[in-house]
PDB file of C-alpha atoms in Angstrom:
ATOM      1  CA  MET B 238      65.117 -92.874 -87.903  1.00 37.00           C
ATOM      2  CA  ASN B 239      66.171 -95.334 -85.583  1.00 38.00           C
ATOM      3  CA  GLY B 240      65.601 -96.905 -88.685  1.00 39.00           C
ATOM      4  CA  SER B 241      62.491 -98.458 -89.646  1.00 41.00           C
ATOM      5  CA  ALA B 242      62.219-100.794 -86.769  1.00 48.00           C
ATOM      6  CA  ARG B 243      58.922-101.544 -88.275  1.00 45.00           C
ATOM      7  CA  THR B 244      56.016-103.615 -87.244  1.00 44.00           C
ATOM      8  CA  GLY B 245      54.962-107.192 -87.405  1.00 45.00           C
ATOM      9  CA  THR B 246      51.349-106.580 -88.379  1.00 38.00           C
ATOM     10  CA  HIS B 247      51.570-103.476 -90.530  1.00 36.00           C
ATOM     11  CA  ALA B 248      53.542-102.739 -93.673  1.00 34.00           C
ATOM     12  CA  PRO B 249      54.168 -98.972 -93.752  1.00 34.00           C
ATOM     13  CA  SER B 250      53.380 -96.957 -96.838  1.00 33.00           C
ATOM     14  CA  GLY B 251      56.941 -95.829 -97.198  1.00 32.00           C
ATOM     15  CA  TRP B 252      60.358 -95.787 -95.667  1.00 32.00           C
ATOM     16  CA  THR B 253      61.299 -92.381 -94.352  1.00 33.00           C
ATOM     17  CA  PRO B 254      64.993 -92.606 -93.600  1.00 31.00           C
ATOM     18  CA  TRP B 255      66.516 -89.147 -93.883  1.00 25.00           C
ATOM     19  CA  GLY B 256      63.628 -87.175 -95.218  1.00 26.00           C
ATOM     20  CA  LEU B 257      62.597 -89.295 -98.182  1.00 25.00           C
ATOM     21  CA  GLN B 258      59.126 -90.701 -98.635  1.00 28.00           C
ATOM     22  CA  GLY B 259      58.472 -93.518-101.033  1.00 29.00           C
ATOM     23  CA  GLY B 260      55.275 -95.223-102.016  1.00 31.00           C
ATOM     24  CA  SER B 261      54.355 -98.857-101.594  1.00 32.00           C
ATOM     25  CA  SER B 262      51.299-100.847-100.670  1.00 31.00           C
ATOM     26  CA  GLY B 263      49.158 -99.682 -97.794  1.00 34.00           C
ATOM     27  CA  SER B 264      47.818 -96.280 -96.793  1.00 31.00           C
ATOM     28  CA  GLN B 265      49.807 -93.314 -97.993  1.00 32.00           C
ATOM     29  CA  ASP B 266      51.884 -91.323 -95.566  1.00 35.00           C
ATOM     30  CA  LEU B 267      52.432 -87.579 -95.776  1.00 32.00           C
ATOM     31  CA  PRO B 268      55.239 -86.457 -98.060  1.00 33.00           C
ATOM     32  CA  THR B 269      58.595 -85.677 -96.550  1.00 32.00           C
ATOM     33  CA  LEU B 270      60.799 -82.942 -97.966  1.00 31.00           C
ATOM     34  CA  SER B 271      64.145 -83.926 -99.404  1.00 30.00           C
ATOM     35  CA  VAL B 272      66.825 -82.903-101.828  1.00 27.00           C
ATOM     36  CA  GLY B 273      67.588 -84.996-104.882  1.00 30.00           C
ATOM     37  CA  GLY B 274      65.429 -87.468-106.768  1.00 33.00           C
ATOM     38  CA  PRO B 275      64.907 -91.126-105.941  1.00 37.00           C
ATOM     39  CA  SER B 276      66.854 -93.839-107.642  1.00 37.00           C
ATOM     40  CA  GLU B 277      65.693 -97.217-108.807  1.00 43.00           C
ATOM     41  CA  SER B 278      65.213 -99.674-105.987  1.00 48.00           C
ATOM     42  CA  ARG B 279      66.347-103.236-106.513  1.00 60.00           C
ATOM     43  CA  PRO B 280      64.779-105.412-103.816  1.00 63.00           C
ATOM     44  CA  LEU B 281      66.885-108.288-102.645  1.00 77.00           C
ATOM     45  CA  GLU B 282      65.871-111.803-103.477  1.00 72.00           C
ATOM     46  CA  LYS B 283      64.801-114.051-100.648  1.00 75.00           C
ATOM     47  CA  GLY B 284      67.644-115.981 -99.117  1.00 81.00           C
ATOM     48  CA  LEU B 285      70.711-115.296 -97.019  1.00 91.00           C
ATOM     49  CA  PHE B 286      72.069-111.759 -96.959  1.00 93.00           C
ATOM     50  CA  ALA B 287      75.480-110.800 -95.581  1.00 93.00           C
ATOM     51  CA  GLU B 288      76.022-114.470 -94.693  1.00 92.00           C
ATOM     52  CA  ARG B 289      73.836-113.937 -91.637  1.00 94.00           C
ATOM     53  CA  TYR B 290      70.350-112.590 -92.320  1.00 96.00           C
ATOM     54  CA  VAL B 291      67.551-114.714 -93.760  1.00 95.00           C
ATOM     55  CA  LEU B 292      65.114-112.388 -95.535  1.00 94.00           C
ATOM     56  CA  ARG B 293      61.457-112.978 -94.664  1.00 92.00           C
ATOM     57  CA  ARG B 294      59.452-110.181 -96.273  1.00 90.00           C
ATOM     58  CA  VAL B 295      59.505-106.517 -97.310  1.00 89.00           C
ATOM     59  CA  ILE B 296      57.983-104.291 -94.628  1.00 83.00           C
ATOM     60  CA  GLY B 297      58.745-100.889 -96.149  1.00 77.00           C
ATOM     61  CA  SER B 298      60.310 -99.311 -99.221  1.00 72.00           C
ATOM     62  CA  GLY B 299      61.085 -95.905-100.613  1.00 62.00           C
ATOM     63  CA  GLY B 300      63.326 -93.859-102.826  1.00 57.00           C
ATOM     64  CA  MET B 301      66.438 -94.618-100.795  1.00 65.00           C
ATOM     65  CA  GLY B 302      66.007 -98.308-100.159  1.00 73.00           C
ATOM     66  CA  THR B 303      64.047-101.158 -98.656  1.00 85.00           C
ATOM     67  CA  VAL B 304      63.357-102.472 -95.174  1.00 87.00           C
ATOM     68  CA  TYR B 305      62.955-106.191 -94.621  1.00 92.00           C
ATOM     69  CA  GLN B 306      61.953-108.405 -91.781  1.00 94.00           C
ATOM     70  CA  ALA B 307      64.870-110.787 -91.448  1.00 96.00           C
ATOM     71  CA  TRP B 308      66.051-113.570 -89.188  1.00 96.00           C
ATOM     72  CA  ASP B 309      69.493-113.049 -87.657  1.00 96.00           C
ATOM     73  CA  GLU B 310      70.990-116.541 -87.644  1.00 96.00           C
ATOM     74  CA  LEU B 311      73.905-115.457 -85.476  1.00 94.00           C
ATOM     75  CA  CYS B 312      71.787-114.003 -82.665  1.00 93.00           C
ATOM     76  CA  GLY B 313      68.661-116.078 -83.237  1.00 95.00           C
ATOM     77  CA  GLN B 314      66.154-113.215 -83.439  1.00 94.00           C
ATOM     78  CA  SER B 315      64.036-111.232 -85.872  1.00 95.00           C
ATOM     79  CA  VAL B 316      65.443-107.869 -86.942  1.00 95.00           C
ATOM     80  CA  ALA B 317      64.479-105.059 -89.272  1.00 92.00           C
ATOM     81  CA  LEU B 318      67.098-104.918 -92.035  1.00 93.00           C
ATOM     82  CA  LYS B 319      67.418-101.615 -93.890  1.00 88.00           C
ATOM     83  CA  VAL B 320      69.303-101.773 -97.187  1.00 89.00           C
ATOM     84  CA  LEU B 321      70.516 -98.610 -98.898  1.00 83.00           C
ATOM     85  CA  GLU B 322      69.662 -98.601-102.597  1.00 72.00           C
ATOM     86  CA  ALA B 323      70.187 -95.003-103.709  1.00 56.00           C
ATOM     87  CA  THR B 324      73.826 -94.189-104.348  1.00 53.00           C
ATOM     88  CA  GLY B 325      75.801 -92.500-107.073  1.00 50.00           C
ATOM     89  CA  PRO B 326      75.693 -88.978-108.543  1.00 45.00           C
ATOM     90  CA  ARG B 327      71.932 -88.513-108.010  1.00 48.00           C
ATOM     91  CA  ASN B 328      72.307 -89.016-104.267  1.00 57.00           C
ATOM     92  CA  PRO B 329      75.895 -88.035-103.460  1.00 55.00           C
ATOM     93  CA  GLY B 330      75.240 -87.776 -99.727  1.00 69.00           C
ATOM     94  CA  ALA B 331      73.389 -91.065 -99.347  1.00 71.00           C
ATOM     95  CA  GLN B 332      76.266 -92.989 -97.780  1.00 75.00           C
ATOM     96  CA  GLU B 333      77.061 -90.100 -95.451  1.00 75.00           C
ATOM     97  CA  ARG B 334      73.472 -89.829 -94.252  1.00 73.00           C
ATOM     98  CA  PHE B 335      73.203 -93.593 -93.837  1.00 75.00           C
ATOM     99  CA  ARG B 336      76.276 -93.690 -91.617  1.00 78.00           C
ATOM    100  CA  ARG B 337      75.088 -90.635 -89.741  1.00 75.00           C
ATOM    101  CA  GLU B 338      71.755 -92.285 -89.041  1.00 71.00           C
ATOM    102  CA  ALA B 339      73.397 -95.308 -87.485  1.00 76.00           C
ATOM    103  CA  LYS B 340      75.906 -93.210 -85.542  1.00 79.00           C
ATOM    104  CA  LEU B 341      73.254 -90.958 -83.996  1.00 79.00           C
ATOM    105  CA  ALA B 342      70.786 -93.755 -83.341  1.00 79.00           C
ATOM    106  CA  ARG B 343      73.401 -95.841 -81.546  1.00 83.00           C
ATOM    107  CA  ARG B 344      73.891 -93.006 -79.059  1.00 83.00           C
ATOM    108  CA  ILE B 345      70.414 -93.696 -77.665  1.00 89.00           C
ATOM    109  CA  SER B 346      69.705 -96.647 -75.399  1.00 89.00           C
ATOM    110  CA  HIS B 347      66.158 -96.661 -74.074  1.00 93.00           C
ATOM    111  CA  PRO B 348      63.117 -98.997 -74.182  1.00 94.00           C
ATOM    112  CA  ASN B 349      61.116 -96.328 -76.023  1.00 96.00           C
ATOM    113  CA  VAL B 350      63.639 -95.965 -78.863  1.00 94.00           C
ATOM    114  CA  ALA B 351      64.245 -98.725 -81.395  1.00 91.00           C
ATOM    115  CA  ARG B 352      67.744-100.124 -80.995  1.00 90.00           C
ATOM    116  CA  VAL B 353      70.255-100.162 -83.837  1.00 88.00           C
ATOM    117  CA  PHE B 354      72.425-103.272 -83.894  1.00 91.00           C
ATOM    118  CA  GLU B 355      74.803-103.345 -86.859  1.00 88.00           C
ATOM    119  CA  LEU B 356      76.017-101.174 -89.718  1.00 87.00           C
ATOM    120  CA  GLY B 357      77.762-102.913 -92.589  1.00 89.00           C
ATOM    121  CA  SER B 358      77.899-103.625 -96.309  1.00 88.00           C
ATOM    122  CA  ALA B 359      77.271-106.713 -98.403  1.00 90.00           C
ATOM    123  CA  GLN B 360      76.636-107.453-102.076  1.00 85.00           C
ATOM    124  CA  GLY B 361      77.699-103.888-102.852  1.00 83.00           C
ATOM    125  CA  ARG B 362      75.065-102.316-100.616  1.00 86.00           C
ATOM    126  CA  SER B 363      75.202-100.630 -97.246  1.00 87.00           C
ATOM    127  CA  PHE B 364      72.795-101.875 -94.610  1.00 91.00           C
ATOM    128  CA  LEU B 365      71.907-101.563 -90.979  1.00 88.00           C
ATOM    129  CA  THR B 366      69.861-103.723 -88.674  1.00 92.00           C
ATOM    130  CA  MET B 367      67.628-102.649 -85.837  1.00 90.00           C
ATOM    131  CA  GLU B 368      65.033-103.865 -83.398  1.00 92.00           C
ATOM    132  CA  TYR B 369      61.978-105.462 -84.978  1.00 93.00           C
ATOM    133  CA  VAL B 370      58.787-104.340 -83.240  1.00 92.00           C
ATOM    134  CA  GLU B 371      55.631-106.465 -83.260  1.00 91.00           C
ATOM    135  CA  GLY B 372      52.721-104.065 -83.463  1.00 90.00           C
ATOM    136  CA  GLU B 373      51.640-101.117 -85.594  1.00 92.00           C
ATOM    137  CA  ASP B 374      52.462 -97.477 -86.036  1.00 93.00           C
ATOM    138  CA  LEU B 375      50.364 -94.759 -84.445  1.00 96.00           C
ATOM    139  CA  ARG B 376      49.160 -93.593 -87.851  1.00 94.00           C
ATOM    140  CA  THR B 377      47.535 -96.983 -88.465  1.00 94.00           C
ATOM    141  CA  LEU B 378      46.133 -97.162 -84.950  1.00 96.00           C
ATOM    142  CA  LEU B 379      44.476 -93.747 -85.275  1.00 97.00           C
ATOM    143  CA  ALA B 380      43.133 -94.547 -88.734  1.00 96.00           C
ATOM    144  CA  ARG B 381      41.408 -97.605 -87.279  1.00 96.00           C
ATOM    145  CA  GLU B 382      40.239 -96.249 -83.922  1.00 95.00           C
ATOM    146  CA  GLY B 383      39.922 -92.518 -84.454  1.00 94.00           C
ATOM    147  CA  SER B 384      40.336 -90.477 -81.277  1.00 96.00           C
ATOM    148  CA  LEU B 385      41.696 -92.197 -78.180  1.00 97.00           C
ATOM    149  CA  SER B 386      40.530 -91.808 -74.612  1.00 97.00           C
ATOM    150  CA  ALA B 387      42.244 -89.009 -72.710  1.00 97.00           C
ATOM    151  CA  VAL B 388      43.944 -91.496 -70.397  1.00 97.00           C
ATOM    152  CA  ARG B 389      45.266 -93.651 -73.221  1.00 97.00           C
ATOM    153  CA  ALA B 390      46.466 -90.638 -75.184  1.00 98.00           C
ATOM    154  CA  ALA B 391      48.269 -89.270 -72.131  1.00 98.00           C
ATOM    155  CA  ARG B 392      49.930 -92.616 -71.424  1.00 97.00           C
ATOM    156  CA  LEU B 393      51.163 -92.930 -75.001  1.00 98.00           C
ATOM    157  CA  ALA B 394      52.445 -89.355 -74.905  1.00 98.00           C
ATOM    158  CA  VAL B 395      54.336 -90.102 -71.682  1.00 98.00           C
ATOM    159  CA  GLU B 396      56.223 -92.906 -73.439  1.00 98.00           C
ATOM    160  CA  VAL B 397      56.900 -90.742 -76.477  1.00 98.00           C
ATOM    161  CA  CYS B 398      58.381 -88.116 -74.165  1.00 98.00           C
ATOM    162  CA  ALA B 399      60.449 -90.753 -72.377  1.00 98.00           C
ATOM    163  CA  GLY B 400      62.020 -91.764 -75.682  1.00 97.00           C
ATOM    164  CA  LEU B 401      62.641 -88.145 -76.604  1.00 97.00           C
ATOM    165  CA  GLU B 402      64.158 -87.426 -73.204  1.00 97.00           C
ATOM    166  CA  ALA B 403      66.668 -90.224 -73.810  1.00 95.00           C
ATOM    167  CA  ALA B 404      67.429 -88.929 -77.300  1.00 94.00           C
ATOM    168  CA  HIS B 405      67.901 -85.368 -76.090  1.00 94.00           C
ATOM    169  CA  HIS B 406      70.080 -86.585 -73.217  1.00 93.00           C
ATOM    170  CA  ALA B 407      72.239 -88.212 -75.904  1.00 91.00           C
ATOM    171  CA  SER B 408      72.263 -84.840 -77.736  1.00 90.00           C
ATOM    172  CA  VAL B 409      70.074 -86.035 -80.607  1.00 90.00           C
ATOM    173  CA  ALA B 410      66.976 -84.245 -81.899  1.00 90.00           C
ATOM    174  CA  HIS B 411      64.551 -86.362 -83.940  1.00 90.00           C
ATOM    175  CA  ARG B 412      63.256 -83.601 -86.281  1.00 87.00           C
ATOM    176  CA  ASP B 413      60.616 -85.771 -87.984  1.00 88.00           C
ATOM    177  CA  LEU B 414      58.382 -87.031 -85.195  1.00 94.00           C
ATOM    178  CA  LYS B 415      54.957 -87.994 -86.587  1.00 93.00           C
ATOM    179  CA  PRO B 416      52.435 -90.848 -86.160  1.00 95.00           C
ATOM    180  CA  ALA B 417      54.148 -92.999 -88.787  1.00 90.00           C
ATOM    181  CA  ASN B 418      57.367 -92.905 -86.735  1.00 90.00           C
ATOM    182  CA  VAL B 419      55.745 -93.929 -83.442  1.00 96.00           C
ATOM    183  CA  LEU B 420      55.272 -97.682 -83.087  1.00 94.00           C
ATOM    184  CA  VAL B 421      52.897 -99.200 -80.558  1.00 96.00           C
ATOM    185  CA  GLU B 422      53.948-102.709 -79.636  1.00 95.00           C
ATOM    186  CA  ARG B 423      51.303-105.359 -79.064  1.00 91.00           C
ATOM    187  CA  GLY B 424      52.081-105.256 -75.349  1.00 90.00           C
ATOM    188  CA  GLY B 425      51.579-101.480 -75.282  1.00 91.00           C
ATOM    189  CA  ARG B 426      55.183-100.252 -75.345  1.00 96.00           C
ATOM    190  CA  VAL B 427      55.788 -97.185 -77.496  1.00 98.00           C
ATOM    191  CA  VAL B 428      58.900 -97.193 -79.687  1.00 96.00           C
ATOM    192  CA  LEU B 429      60.255 -94.194 -81.599  1.00 94.00           C
ATOM    193  CA  THR B 430      61.808 -94.909 -84.986  1.00 88.00           C
ATOM    194  CA  ASP B 431      63.204 -93.164 -88.052  1.00 81.00           C
ATOM    195  CA  PHE B 432      65.913 -90.934 -86.645  1.00 77.00           C
ATOM    196  CA  GLY B 433      67.210 -90.641 -90.208  1.00 64.00           C
ATOM    197  CA  ILE B 434      67.041 -86.849 -90.374  1.00 67.00           C
ATOM    198  CA  ALA B 435      68.038 -86.453 -86.741  1.00 67.00           C
ATOM    199  CA  ARG B 436      70.774 -83.979 -85.928  1.00 70.00           C
ATOM    200  CA  ALA B 437      73.321 -83.944 -83.175  1.00 68.00           C
ATOM    201  CA  LEU B 438      72.338 -81.044 -80.934  1.00 69.00           C
ATOM    202  CA  GLU B 439      75.938 -79.957 -80.528  1.00 59.00           C
ATOM    203  CA  ASP B 440      76.300 -79.454 -84.288  1.00 57.00           C
ATOM    204  CA  SER B 441      76.323 -75.883 -85.455  1.00 46.00           C
ATOM    205  CA  PRO B 442      73.680 -75.068 -88.117  1.00 44.00           C
ATOM    206  CA  GLU B 443      76.436 -75.042 -90.709  1.00 40.00           C
ATOM    207  CA  GLU B 444      77.513 -78.562 -89.739  1.00 41.00           C
ATOM    208  CA  GLY B 445      74.035 -80.067 -89.418  1.00 39.00           C
ATOM    209  CA  LEU B 446      71.989 -81.662 -92.150  1.00 39.00           C
ATOM    210  CA  THR B 447      69.623 -78.686 -92.249  1.00 37.00           C
ATOM    211  CA  ARG B 448      72.131 -76.513 -94.123  1.00 37.00           C
ATOM    212  CA  ILE B 449      73.953 -79.239 -96.027  1.00 30.00           C
ATOM    213  CA  HIS B 450      70.990 -81.104 -97.460  1.00 37.00           C
ATOM    214  CA  GLY B 451      68.291 -78.455 -97.400  1.00 49.00           C
ATOM    215  CA  LEU B 452      65.062 -78.292 -95.489  1.00 58.00           C
ATOM    216  CA  VAL B 453      64.015 -81.744 -94.290  1.00 63.00           C
ATOM    217  CA  GLY B 454      60.984 -82.918 -92.395  1.00 72.00           C
ATOM    218  CA  THR B 455      57.263 -83.469 -92.881  1.00 81.00           C
ATOM    219  CA  PRO B 456      55.550 -80.059 -93.348  1.00 83.00           C
ATOM    220  CA  GLN B 457      52.423 -81.003 -91.405  1.00 86.00           C
ATOM    221  CA  TYR B 458      54.512 -81.817 -88.315  1.00 89.00           C
ATOM    222  CA  MET B 459      57.312 -79.277 -88.611  1.00 88.00           C
ATOM    223  CA  ALA B 460      57.863 -76.634 -85.945  1.00 91.00           C
ATOM    224  CA  PRO B 461      57.919 -72.978 -87.018  1.00 90.00           C
ATOM    225  CA  GLU B 462      61.658 -72.640 -86.391  1.00 89.00           C
ATOM    226  CA  GLN B 463      62.327 -75.572 -88.729  1.00 87.00           C
ATOM    227  CA  LEU B 464      60.462 -73.797 -91.488  1.00 84.00           C
ATOM    228  CA  THR B 465      61.875 -70.309 -91.019  1.00 84.00           C
ATOM    229  CA  GLU B 466      65.404 -70.726 -89.698  1.00 78.00           C
ATOM    230  CA  GLY B 467      66.349 -74.392 -89.781  1.00 73.00           C
ATOM    231  CA  LYS B 468      67.112 -74.168 -86.061  1.00 76.00           C
ATOM    232  CA  VAL B 469      66.521 -77.358 -84.128  1.00 83.00           C
ATOM    233  CA  ASP B 470      66.734 -78.345 -80.483  1.00 89.00           C
ATOM    234  CA  GLY B 471      64.767 -80.508 -78.066  1.00 93.00           C
ATOM    235  CA  ARG B 472      61.878 -78.047 -78.004  1.00 95.00           C
ATOM    236  CA  THR B 473      61.427 -78.606 -81.738  1.00 93.00           C
ATOM    237  CA  ASP B 474      60.497 -82.212 -80.979  1.00 96.00           C
ATOM    238  CA  LEU B 475      58.125 -81.005 -78.244  1.00 97.00           C
ATOM    239  CA  TYR B 476      56.173 -79.101 -80.890  1.00 96.00           C
ATOM    240  CA  ALA B 477      55.608 -82.444 -82.616  1.00 96.00           C
ATOM    241  CA  VAL B 478      54.566 -83.964 -79.269  1.00 98.00           C
ATOM    242  CA  GLY B 479      51.829 -81.344 -79.077  1.00 97.00           C
ATOM    243  CA  LEU B 480      50.654 -82.311 -82.545  1.00 96.00           C
ATOM    244  CA  LEU B 481      50.687 -86.015 -81.675  1.00 98.00           C
ATOM    245  CA  LEU B 482      48.716 -85.468 -78.476  1.00 98.00           C
ATOM    246  CA  TYR B 483      46.212 -83.264 -80.310  1.00 97.00           C
ATOM    247  CA  GLU B 484      45.712 -85.935 -82.977  1.00 97.00           C
ATOM    248  CA  MET B 485      45.259 -88.691 -80.405  1.00 98.00           C
ATOM    249  CA  LEU B 486      42.686 -86.665 -78.466  1.00 98.00           C
ATOM    250  CA  VAL B 487      40.735 -85.355 -81.450  1.00 97.00           C
ATOM    251  CA  GLY B 488      41.207 -88.112 -83.998  1.00 96.00           C
ATOM    252  CA  GLN B 489      42.349 -85.686 -86.686  1.00 93.00           C
ATOM    253  CA  PRO B 490      45.575 -83.742 -87.285  1.00 92.00           C
ATOM    254  CA  ALA B 491      45.746 -80.250 -85.838  1.00 91.00           C
ATOM    255  CA  PHE B 492      46.744 -78.874 -89.227  1.00 87.00           C
ATOM    256  CA  ALA B 493      44.904 -81.207 -91.556  1.00 76.00           C
ATOM    257  CA  GLN B 494      45.353 -78.872 -94.531  1.00 70.00           C
ATOM    258  CA  SER B 495      49.031 -78.071 -93.905  1.00 63.00           C
ATOM    259  CA  THR B 496      50.448 -80.944 -95.906  1.00 66.00           C
ATOM    260  CA  SER B 497      52.360 -78.646 -98.256  1.00 73.00           C
ATOM    261  CA  LEU B 498      55.225 -76.348 -97.400  1.00 76.00           C
ATOM    262  CA  LYS B 499      53.193 -73.300 -98.451  1.00 75.00           C
ATOM    263  CA  ALA B 500      50.280 -74.258 -96.180  1.00 73.00           C
ATOM    264  CA  ALA B 501      52.690 -74.923 -93.312  1.00 77.00           C
ATOM    265  CA  PHE B 502      54.073 -71.391 -93.608  1.00 79.00           C
ATOM    266  CA  GLU B 503      50.571 -69.893 -93.808  1.00 74.00           C
ATOM    267  CA  ARG B 504      49.423 -71.444 -90.507  1.00 76.00           C
ATOM    268  CA  MET B 505      52.450 -70.149 -88.587  1.00 79.00           C
ATOM    269  CA  GLY B 506      50.788 -66.849 -87.746  1.00 75.00           C
ATOM    270  CA  ALA B 507      47.746 -68.503 -86.185  1.00 80.00           C
ATOM    271  CA  PRO B 508      47.463 -69.101 -82.426  1.00 86.00           C
ATOM    272  CA  PRO B 509      48.111 -72.663 -81.179  1.00 90.00           C
ATOM    273  CA  PRO B 510      45.045 -74.813 -81.900  1.00 91.00           C
ATOM    274  CA  ASP B 511      42.970 -75.903 -78.912  1.00 95.00           C
ATOM    275  CA  PRO B 512      41.678 -79.497 -79.077  1.00 96.00           C
ATOM    276  CA  ARG B 513      38.636 -78.432 -77.052  1.00 97.00           C
ATOM    277  CA  ASP B 514      37.395 -76.543 -80.096  1.00 95.00           C
ATOM    278  CA  ARG B 515      36.729 -79.895 -81.761  1.00 94.00           C
ATOM    279  CA  ARG B 516      36.155 -82.395 -78.952  1.00 95.00           C
ATOM    280  CA  GLU B 517      35.597 -82.521 -75.210  1.00 96.00           C
ATOM    281  CA  VAL B 518      39.091 -82.792 -73.761  1.00 96.00           C
ATOM    282  CA  PRO B 519      40.387 -82.378 -70.176  1.00 96.00           C
ATOM    283  CA  ALA B 520      41.604 -78.818 -69.670  1.00 96.00           C
ATOM    284  CA  GLU B 521      44.989 -79.976 -68.367  1.00 96.00           C
ATOM    285  CA  LEU B 522      45.705 -81.969 -71.519  1.00 98.00           C
ATOM    286  CA  ALA B 523      44.534 -79.127 -73.728  1.00 97.00           C
ATOM    287  CA  GLN B 524      46.962 -76.883 -71.874  1.00 97.00           C
ATOM    288  CA  VAL B 525      49.811 -79.311 -72.587  1.00 98.00           C
ATOM    289  CA  VAL B 526      48.903 -79.268 -76.279  1.00 98.00           C
ATOM    290  CA  ARG B 527      48.806 -75.489 -76.468  1.00 97.00           C
ATOM    291  CA  GLY B 528      52.043 -75.150 -74.517  1.00 97.00           C
ATOM    292  CA  CYS B 529      53.901 -77.516 -76.839  1.00 97.00           C
ATOM    293  CA  LEU B 530      52.465 -75.758 -79.889  1.00 96.00           C
ATOM    294  CA  ALA B 531      53.647 -72.288 -78.912  1.00 94.00           C
ATOM    295  CA  VAL B 532      55.156 -70.606 -81.952  1.00 92.00           C
ATOM    296  CA  SER B 533      58.212 -69.483 -79.992  1.00 92.00           C
ATOM    297  CA  PRO B 534      60.377 -72.318 -78.612  1.00 94.00           C
ATOM    298  CA  ALA B 535      61.003 -70.201 -75.515  1.00 95.00           C
ATOM    299  CA  GLU B 536      57.305 -70.422 -74.638  1.00 96.00           C
ATOM    300  CA  ARG B 537      57.184 -74.225 -74.819  1.00 96.00           C
ATOM    301  CA  PRO B 538      57.995 -76.574 -71.931  1.00 97.00           C
ATOM    302  CA  ALA B 539      61.693 -76.571 -71.106  1.00 96.00           C
ATOM    303  CA  ASN B 540      62.208 -80.222 -71.990  1.00 97.00           C
ATOM    304  CA  ALA B 541      60.495 -83.564 -72.513  1.00 98.00           C
ATOM    305  CA  ARG B 542      60.722 -84.380 -68.818  1.00 97.00           C
ATOM    306  CA  ALA B 543      58.622 -81.329 -67.986  1.00 98.00           C
ATOM    307  CA  VAL B 544      55.866 -82.581 -70.294  1.00 98.00           C
ATOM    308  CA  THR B 545      56.111 -86.043 -68.760  1.00 98.00           C
ATOM    309  CA  ARG B 546      55.728 -84.679 -65.231  1.00 97.00           C
ATOM    310  CA  THR B 547      52.613 -82.733 -66.184  1.00 97.00           C
ATOM    311  CA  LEU B 548      51.015 -85.728 -67.906  1.00 98.00           C
ATOM    312  CA  GLU B 549      51.888 -88.109 -65.075  1.00 97.00           C
ATOM    313  CA  ALA B 550      50.490 -85.675 -62.511  1.00 96.00           C
ATOM    314  CA  TRP B 551      47.206 -85.573 -64.419  1.00 97.00           C
ATOM    315  CA  LEU B 552      47.109 -89.360 -64.763  1.00 97.00           C
ATOM    316  CA  THR B 553      47.627 -89.850 -61.026  1.00 94.00           C
ATOM    317  CA  GLY B 554      45.227 -87.093 -60.039  1.00 89.00           C
ATOM    318  CA  GLU B 555      47.892 -84.877 -58.565  1.00 72.00           C
ATOM    319  CA  ARG B 556      47.645 -81.132 -58.776  1.00 58.00           C
ATOM    320  CA  VAL B 557      49.320 -79.858 -61.956  1.00 54.00           C
TER     321      VAL B 557
END
């Protein structure tokens, strides 16, 4: 997660730090797989936290904790403050995952990735602060507008890929890219968040969170190799890019019925869905979707930059 650098106009249905999905007000997000049950969440009272942050409002909550909009009195700016709630024997790895989130997220410095500022503890709770983004997540945008124009969808996908390129360059795979984790700022900037189940690409499978904490991710947006082998690299995130682009072009998820793990496994044997089967879509963009959704990672684009080049060539009218 690059935390929940959440939005100014939308309160998300749940906080999805390292594969946990909690419920709160607002539209419900898809479930995220996790190991271990949630613990009781004790929201902080309004006031000064950690002798620095003035709490404004809750902007997300879940089984592992709560995200607040807060005012940083030291720096004089709004931040998203994530407070870890779930600790103890029911969630023995909570502190480890919380620190890992901050460590991996801080590797990435790019306008299309929410920045993490501080990791600390106060009042017996661990917390981190990150960039506060004024806008809404892509899930909310699509729920309101339905399908987007081909040009707008391509431009948003270019910025998603730019953020992923920076993450992959820093040797970090997101592993849970979905509309709820893509923020669209009021000015149009796209910001990737929630690197909470991200894994350092140099980790061996035995060292990564996949083996230690079980299968994590959102079934509807998981790549085949995540489901079958737990293997993750940059091309795993490109699979999710294909799903995002499909959803933006069509207005509906590519695998609308694959919200359960069983359904996700069942659709693995099917050919990559073509958005043109459901809506008139430029052939070049449909080809990008199908390429990203190849079952074998070897058949997908080599990296996020390759997807960006194809999309930019189409946007500028160059030959792809």
